[in-house]
PDB file of C-alpha atoms in Angstrom:
ATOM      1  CA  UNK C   9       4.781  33.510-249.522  1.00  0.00           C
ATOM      2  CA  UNK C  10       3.424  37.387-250.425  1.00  0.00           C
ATOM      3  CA  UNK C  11       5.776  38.420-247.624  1.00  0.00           C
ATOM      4  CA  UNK C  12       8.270  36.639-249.007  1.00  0.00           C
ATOM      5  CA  UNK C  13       8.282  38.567-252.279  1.00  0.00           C
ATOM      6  CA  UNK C  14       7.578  41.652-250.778  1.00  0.00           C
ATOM      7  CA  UNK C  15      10.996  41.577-249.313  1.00  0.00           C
ATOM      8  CA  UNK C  16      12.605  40.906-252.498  1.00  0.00           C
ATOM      9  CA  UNK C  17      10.802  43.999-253.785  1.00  0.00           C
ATOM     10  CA  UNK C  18      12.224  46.246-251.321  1.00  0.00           C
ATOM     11  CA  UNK C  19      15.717  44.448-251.156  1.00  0.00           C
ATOM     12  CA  UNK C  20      15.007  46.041-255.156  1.00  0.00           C
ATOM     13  CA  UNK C  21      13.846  48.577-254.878  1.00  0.00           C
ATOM     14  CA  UNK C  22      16.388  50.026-252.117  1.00  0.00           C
ATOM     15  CA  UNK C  23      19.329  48.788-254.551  1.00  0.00           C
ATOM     16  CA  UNK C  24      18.128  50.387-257.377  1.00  0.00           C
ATOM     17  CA  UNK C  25      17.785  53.808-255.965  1.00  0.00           C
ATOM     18  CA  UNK C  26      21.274  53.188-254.112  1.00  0.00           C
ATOM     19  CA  UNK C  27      22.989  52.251-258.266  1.00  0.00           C
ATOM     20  CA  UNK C  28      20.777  55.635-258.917  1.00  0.00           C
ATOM     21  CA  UNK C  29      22.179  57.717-256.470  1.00  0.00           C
ATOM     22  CA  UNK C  30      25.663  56.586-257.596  1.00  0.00           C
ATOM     23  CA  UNK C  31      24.744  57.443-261.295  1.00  0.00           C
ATOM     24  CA  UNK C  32      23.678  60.958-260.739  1.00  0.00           C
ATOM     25  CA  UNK C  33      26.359  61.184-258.516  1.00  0.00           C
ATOM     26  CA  UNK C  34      28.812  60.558-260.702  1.00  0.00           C
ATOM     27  CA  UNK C  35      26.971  61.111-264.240  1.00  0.00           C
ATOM     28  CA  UNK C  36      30.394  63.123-265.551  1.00  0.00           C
ATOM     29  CA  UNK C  37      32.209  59.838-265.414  1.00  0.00           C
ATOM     30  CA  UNK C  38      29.158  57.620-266.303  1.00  0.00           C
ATOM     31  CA  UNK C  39      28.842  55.985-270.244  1.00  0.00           C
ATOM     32  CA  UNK C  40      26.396  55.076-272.139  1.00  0.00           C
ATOM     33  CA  UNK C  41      26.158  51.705-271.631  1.00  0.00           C
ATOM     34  CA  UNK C  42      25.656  52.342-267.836  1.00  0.00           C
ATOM     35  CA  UNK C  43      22.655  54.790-268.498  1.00  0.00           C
ATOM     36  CA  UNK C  44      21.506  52.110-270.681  1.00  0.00           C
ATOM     37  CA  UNK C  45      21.121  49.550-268.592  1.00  0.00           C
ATOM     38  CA  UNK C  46      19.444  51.198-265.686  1.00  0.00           C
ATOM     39  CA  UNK C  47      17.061  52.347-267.818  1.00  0.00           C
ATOM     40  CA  UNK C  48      16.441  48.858-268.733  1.00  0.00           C
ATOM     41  CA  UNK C  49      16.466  47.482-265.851  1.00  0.00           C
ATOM     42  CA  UNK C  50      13.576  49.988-265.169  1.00  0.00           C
ATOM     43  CA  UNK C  51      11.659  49.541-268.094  1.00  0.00           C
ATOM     44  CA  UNK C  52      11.493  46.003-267.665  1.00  0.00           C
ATOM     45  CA  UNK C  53      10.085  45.777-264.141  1.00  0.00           C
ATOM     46  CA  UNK C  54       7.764  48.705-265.486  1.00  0.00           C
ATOM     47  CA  UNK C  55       6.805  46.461-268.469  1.00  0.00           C
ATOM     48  CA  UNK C  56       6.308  42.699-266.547  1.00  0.00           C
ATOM     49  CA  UNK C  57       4.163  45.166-264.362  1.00  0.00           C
ATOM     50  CA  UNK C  58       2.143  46.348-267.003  1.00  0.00           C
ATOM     51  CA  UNK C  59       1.829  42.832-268.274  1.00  0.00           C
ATOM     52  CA  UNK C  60       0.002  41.714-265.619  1.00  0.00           C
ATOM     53  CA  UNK C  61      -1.765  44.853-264.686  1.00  0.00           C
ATOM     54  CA  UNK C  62      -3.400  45.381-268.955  1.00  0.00           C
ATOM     55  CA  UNK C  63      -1.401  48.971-268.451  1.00  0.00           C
ATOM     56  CA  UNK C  64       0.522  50.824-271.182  1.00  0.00           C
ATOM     57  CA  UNK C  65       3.926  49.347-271.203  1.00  0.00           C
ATOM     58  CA  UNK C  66       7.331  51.141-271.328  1.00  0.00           C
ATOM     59  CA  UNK C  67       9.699  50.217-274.669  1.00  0.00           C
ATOM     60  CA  UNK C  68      12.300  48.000-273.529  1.00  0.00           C
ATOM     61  CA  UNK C  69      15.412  50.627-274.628  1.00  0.00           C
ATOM     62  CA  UNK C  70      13.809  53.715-274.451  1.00  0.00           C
ATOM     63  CA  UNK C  71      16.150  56.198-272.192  1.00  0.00           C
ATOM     64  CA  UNK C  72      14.342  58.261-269.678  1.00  0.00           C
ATOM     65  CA  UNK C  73      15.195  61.574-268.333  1.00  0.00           C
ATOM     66  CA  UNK C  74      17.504  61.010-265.316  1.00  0.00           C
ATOM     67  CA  UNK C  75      15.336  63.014-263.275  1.00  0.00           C
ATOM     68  CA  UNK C  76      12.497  60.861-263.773  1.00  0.00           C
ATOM     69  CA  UNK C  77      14.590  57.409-262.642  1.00  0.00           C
ATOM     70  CA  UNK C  78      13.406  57.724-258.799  1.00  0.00           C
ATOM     71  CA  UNK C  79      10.155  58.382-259.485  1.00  0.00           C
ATOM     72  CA  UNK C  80       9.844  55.618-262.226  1.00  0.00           C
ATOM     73  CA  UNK C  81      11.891  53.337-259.260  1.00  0.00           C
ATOM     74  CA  UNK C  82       8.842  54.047-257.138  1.00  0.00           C
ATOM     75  CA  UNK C  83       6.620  53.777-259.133  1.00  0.00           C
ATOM     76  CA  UNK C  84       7.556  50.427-260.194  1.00  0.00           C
ATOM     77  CA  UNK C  85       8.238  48.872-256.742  1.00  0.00           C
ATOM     78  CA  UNK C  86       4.423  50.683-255.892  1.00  0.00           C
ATOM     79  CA  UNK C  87       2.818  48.569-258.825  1.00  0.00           C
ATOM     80  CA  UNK C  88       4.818  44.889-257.478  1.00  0.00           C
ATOM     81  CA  UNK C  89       3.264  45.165-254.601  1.00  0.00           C
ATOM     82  CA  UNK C  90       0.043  45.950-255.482  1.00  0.00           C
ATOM     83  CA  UNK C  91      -0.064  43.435-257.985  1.00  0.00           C
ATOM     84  CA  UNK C  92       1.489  40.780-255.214  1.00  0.00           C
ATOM     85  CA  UNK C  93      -1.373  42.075-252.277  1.00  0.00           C
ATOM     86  CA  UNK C  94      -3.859  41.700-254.694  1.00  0.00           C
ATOM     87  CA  UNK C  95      -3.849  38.897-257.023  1.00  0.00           C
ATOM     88  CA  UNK C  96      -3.284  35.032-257.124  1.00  0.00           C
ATOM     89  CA  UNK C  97       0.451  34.620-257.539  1.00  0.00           C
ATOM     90  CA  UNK C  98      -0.753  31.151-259.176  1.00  0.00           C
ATOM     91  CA  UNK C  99      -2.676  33.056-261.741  1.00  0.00           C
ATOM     92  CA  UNK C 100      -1.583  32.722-265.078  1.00  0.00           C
ATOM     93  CA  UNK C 101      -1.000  35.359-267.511  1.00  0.00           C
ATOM     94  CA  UNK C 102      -1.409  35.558-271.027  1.00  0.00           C
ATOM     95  CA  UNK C 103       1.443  38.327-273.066  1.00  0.00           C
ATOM     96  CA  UNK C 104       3.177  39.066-276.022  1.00  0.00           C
ATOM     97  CA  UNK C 105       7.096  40.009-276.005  1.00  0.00           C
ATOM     98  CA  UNK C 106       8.719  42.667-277.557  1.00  0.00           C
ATOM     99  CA  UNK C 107       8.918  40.585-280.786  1.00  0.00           C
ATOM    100  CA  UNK C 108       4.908  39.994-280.698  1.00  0.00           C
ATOM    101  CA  UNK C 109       5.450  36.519-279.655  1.00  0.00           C
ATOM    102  CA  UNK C 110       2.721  35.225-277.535  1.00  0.00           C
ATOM    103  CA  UNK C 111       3.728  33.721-273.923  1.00  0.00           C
ATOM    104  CA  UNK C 112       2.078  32.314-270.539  1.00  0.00           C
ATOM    105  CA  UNK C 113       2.976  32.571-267.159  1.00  0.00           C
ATOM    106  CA  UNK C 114       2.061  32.531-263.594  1.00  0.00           C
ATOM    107  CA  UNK C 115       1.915  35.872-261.756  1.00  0.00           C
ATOM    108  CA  UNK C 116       4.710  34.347-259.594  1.00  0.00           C
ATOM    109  CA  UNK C 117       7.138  33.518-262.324  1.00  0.00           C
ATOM    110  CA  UNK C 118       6.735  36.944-263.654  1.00  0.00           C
ATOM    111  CA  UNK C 119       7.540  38.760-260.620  1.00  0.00           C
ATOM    112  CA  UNK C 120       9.983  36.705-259.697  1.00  0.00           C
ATOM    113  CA  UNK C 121      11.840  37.144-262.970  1.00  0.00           C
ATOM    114  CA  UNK C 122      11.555  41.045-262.884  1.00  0.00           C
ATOM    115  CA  UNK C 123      13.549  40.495-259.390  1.00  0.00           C
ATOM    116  CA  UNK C 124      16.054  38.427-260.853  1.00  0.00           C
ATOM    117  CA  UNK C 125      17.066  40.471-263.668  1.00  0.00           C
ATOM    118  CA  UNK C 126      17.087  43.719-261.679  1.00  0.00           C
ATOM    119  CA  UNK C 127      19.607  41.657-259.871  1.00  0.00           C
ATOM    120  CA  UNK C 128      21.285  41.066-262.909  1.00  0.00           C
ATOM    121  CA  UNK C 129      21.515  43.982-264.394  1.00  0.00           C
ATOM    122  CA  UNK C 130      22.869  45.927-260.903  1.00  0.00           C
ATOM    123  CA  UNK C 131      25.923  43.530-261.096  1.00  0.00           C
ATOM    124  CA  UNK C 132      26.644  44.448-264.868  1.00  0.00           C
ATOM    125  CA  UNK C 133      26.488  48.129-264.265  1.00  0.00           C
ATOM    126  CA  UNK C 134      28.042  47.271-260.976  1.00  0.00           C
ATOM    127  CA  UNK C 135      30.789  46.099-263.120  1.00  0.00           C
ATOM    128  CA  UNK C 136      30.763  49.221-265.629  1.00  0.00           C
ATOM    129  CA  UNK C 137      30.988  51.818-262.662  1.00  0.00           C
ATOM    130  CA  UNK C 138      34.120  50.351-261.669  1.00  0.00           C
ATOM    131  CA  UNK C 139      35.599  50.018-264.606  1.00  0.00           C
ATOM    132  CA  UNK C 140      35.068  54.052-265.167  1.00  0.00           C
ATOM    133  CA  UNK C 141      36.833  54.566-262.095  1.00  0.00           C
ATOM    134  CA  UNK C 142      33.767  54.735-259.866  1.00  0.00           C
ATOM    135  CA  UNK C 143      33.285  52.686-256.196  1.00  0.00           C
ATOM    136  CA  UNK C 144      30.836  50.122-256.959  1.00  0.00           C
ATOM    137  CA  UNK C 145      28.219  49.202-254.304  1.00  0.00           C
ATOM    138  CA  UNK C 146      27.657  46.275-252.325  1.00  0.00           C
ATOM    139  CA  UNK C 147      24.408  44.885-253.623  1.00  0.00           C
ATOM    140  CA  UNK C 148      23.912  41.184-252.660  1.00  0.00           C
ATOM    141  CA  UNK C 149      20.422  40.563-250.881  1.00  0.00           C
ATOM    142  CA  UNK C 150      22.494  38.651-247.621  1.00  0.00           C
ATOM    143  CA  UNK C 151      24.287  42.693-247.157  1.00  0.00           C
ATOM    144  CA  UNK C 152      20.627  44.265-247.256  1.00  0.00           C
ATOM    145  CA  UNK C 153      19.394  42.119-244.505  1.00  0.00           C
ATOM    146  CA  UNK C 154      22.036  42.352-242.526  1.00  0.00           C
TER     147      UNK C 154
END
């Protein structure tokens, strides 16, 4: 099972740096809402990582410098699998959202939700790059094993 979801962590984190790399790329003919949502889709793998970990979370929004995006990417993808080699995916954790409202769930529902909208979130601004005139990527998980 831990290999499992290691996989999924680098089919993310390779995709993320590849929508990235396209960003910087292309930042003259990038919006908002694009830089938006990669930050987002940063902070929250960042933040479900910090849930489980008791670490100093990332605001949900907040917009990072673009030069720190790869690093954060790393860092992010380092943390998953730490937290999946080293804890009981059956664990359950106790959190508050960014509302203050208290939840619980299993280590493995957590990371597997940080995948899944990561996944998400690289088909919106998928959608936004080509809409600005920009070659969107192929990002489905069957392309990055193939």
């Amino acid at each position: 099972m831990k290999e499992k979801i290691i996989d999924l962590f680098d089919y993310t984190y390779h995709f993320n740096k590849e929508i990235i790399l396209i960003i910087l790329e292309n930042i003259s003919k990038v919006d908002e809402k694009t830089l938006s949502l990669i930050n987002h889709t940063l902070n929250a793998q960042q933040i479900w990582n910090s849930r489980v970990l008791g670490e100093k979370a990332f605001q949900v929004w907040q917009i990072n410098p673009l030069e720190n995006l790869n690093e954060i990417n790393l860092q992010n993808y380092q943390k998953s699998i730490e937290i999946i080699k080293n804890s009981d995916l059956d664990r359950t954790v106790e959190y508050q959202n960014s509302k203050g409202e208290k939840f619980k769930n299993s280590i493995f529902e957590i990371l597997f939700h940080a995948i899944n909208h990561s996944t998400y979130h690289r088909g919106q601004i998928n959608t936004l790059l080509k809409q600005n005139g920009i070659k969107p990527i192929l990002t489905d998980y069957i392309f990055y094993k193939r």
